C-alpha atoms as one frame of an Amber mdcrd trajectory, in Angstrom:
protein
  -4.188  -0.275  -6.255  -6.549   2.166  -4.672  -6.390   3.087  -1.000  -9.652
   1.287  -0.156  -8.338  -1.998  -1.583  -5.115  -1.615   0.387  -7.066  -1.001
   3.597  -9.261  -4.066   3.096  -6.259  -6.223   2.238  -4.669  -4.977   5.479
  -7.670  -6.321   7.399  -7.377  -9.654   5.605  -3.683  -9.921   6.427  -3.831
  -9.042  10.132  -6.908 -11.191  10.733  -5.270 -14.129   8.951  -2.040 -13.954
  10.954  -3.444 -12.792  14.301  -7.085 -13.693  14.883  -7.733 -11.253  17.744
  -6.081  -8.290  16.010  -7.856  -5.027  15.251  -9.485  -4.700  11.835  -9.117
  -0.923  12.174  -5.355  -1.224  12.631  -5.196  -3.614   9.679  -7.036  -1.099
   7.505  -4.841   1.754   8.743  -1.513  -0.007   8.171  -2.638  -1.366   4.808
  -3.459   2.204   3.721  -0.615   3.964   5.517   1.860   4.292   2.618  -0.754
   6.190   0.596  -2.021   8.204   3.563   1.500   9.370   4.432   2.906   9.664
   0.934  -0.013  10.214  -1.394  -2.133  12.778   0.416   0.255  15.691  -0.138
   0.716  15.300  -3.920  -2.990  14.553  -4.418  -4.240  17.587  -2.465  -1.610
  19.877  -3.985  -2.599  18.793  -7.495  -6.328  18.990  -6.799  -6.385  22.327
  -4.993  -3.610  24.244  -6.723  -3.600  22.656 -10.172  -7.252  21.600 -10.521
  -6.471  18.017 -11.479  -6.425  14.633  -9.770  -3.280  13.712 -11.715  -0.168
  14.500  -9.749   1.506  17.766 -10.611   3.257  18.322  -7.311   6.661  19.643
  -6.242   9.545  17.188  -6.094   9.606  17.219  -2.283   6.040  15.847  -2.143
   6.771  13.207  -4.764   9.910  12.202  -2.833   7.838  11.730   0.336   5.649
   9.344  -1.660   8.722   7.423  -2.860  10.091   7.291   0.697   6.851   5.850
   2.115   6.935   3.240  -0.667  10.521   2.114  -0.028  12.258  -0.657   1.878
  13.654   1.990   4.230  10.098   2.829   5.345   9.400  -0.853   6.031  12.561
  -1.143   8.115  11.821   1.990  10.153   8.199   0.966  10.696   9.230  -2.540
  11.765  11.675  -1.186  14.342   9.079   1.226  15.759   6.393  -1.482  15.899
   8.856  -3.861  17.556   9.046  -1.450  20.493   5.270  -1.789  20.956   5.214
  -5.554  20.308   2.982  -5.000  17.273   5.495  -5.971  14.596   2.850  -8.015
  12.745   1.401  -4.676  11.561   4.349  -4.290   9.186   2.803  -7.094   7.084
  -0.096  -5.065   5.600   2.265  -2.127   4.981   4.734  -4.413   3.197   1.989
  -6.106   1.192   0.793  -2.669   0.084   4.242  -1.994  -1.370   4.492  -5.376
  -3.097   1.121  -4.844  -4.793   2.033  -1.274  -5.780   5.324  -2.408  -7.325
   3.304  -4.489  -9.797   0.337  -2.131 -10.262   2.245   1.162 -10.672   4.476
   1.163 -13.738   8.057   1.977 -12.789   7.521   2.317  -9.020   9.809  -0.638
  -8.293  12.710   1.475  -9.534  12.288   3.522  -6.324  12.379   0.518  -3.958
  15.635   1.659  -2.323  14.722   5.363  -2.168  16.416   7.645  -1.083  19.473
   5.634  -2.122  20.340   5.975  -5.795  20.472   2.247  -6.504  19.325   1.504
 -10.034  17.892  -1.983 -10.244  17.024  -1.443 -13.892  13.415  -2.563 -13.473
  10.645  -0.531 -15.084   7.872  -3.116 -15.121   4.364  -2.922 -13.767   0.912
  -2.153 -15.120  -0.947   0.962 -13.997  -4.118  -0.325 -12.363  -6.052   2.834
 -13.252  -5.420   2.146 -16.940  -6.442  -1.517 -16.838  -9.657  -2.316 -14.995
  -9.130  -6.050 -15.443  -6.500  -5.779 -12.702  -8.946  -3.962 -10.420 -11.677
  -6.585 -10.928  -9.178  -9.445 -10.550  -7.674  -8.152  -7.293 -11.021  -7.158
  -5.740 -12.404 -10.603  -6.624  -9.648 -12.359  -4.681  -9.854  -9.846  -1.837
 -13.603 -10.480  -1.451 -12.967 -14.241  -1.541 -10.368 -13.871   1.215 -12.613
 -11.700   3.391 -15.475 -14.152   2.865 -13.199 -17.013   3.913 -12.312 -15.104
   7.104 -15.995 -14.519   7.810 -16.710 -18.252   7.417 -13.853 -19.067   9.808
 -15.285 -16.473  12.218 -11.966 -14.582  12.238 -13.698 -11.396  11.147
């Protein structure tokens, strides 16, 4: 999904599990995999290649795969544990789960940088199927509305 959806879903997650948590941190950690991993390939492609479609060097693509792997979740969890903010790994993890289903073939990189082939190539590219975008935003807006009604937001 897009970075804005991931940020909003991060708010929904942290506010659901920890009422007095920061919406800004929820947005940040929900968006973090794309901020860390997607900014480089996107800017490289836009500035140097003149396209929004990724045409970036392998090292930048590998950074994206790393930020979208289980290894990143583990490292982030251990760092957040030191600061007693381990709940912030939830929006990051949810981001990855959603991306595995809305980016065709991304799940094959779940163990990156390890070369473990899980043989899975499923997923539907959200940017090619706007039904997915409408469907996921609909449920996100319902969830945020529910939080507002509960006065958690």
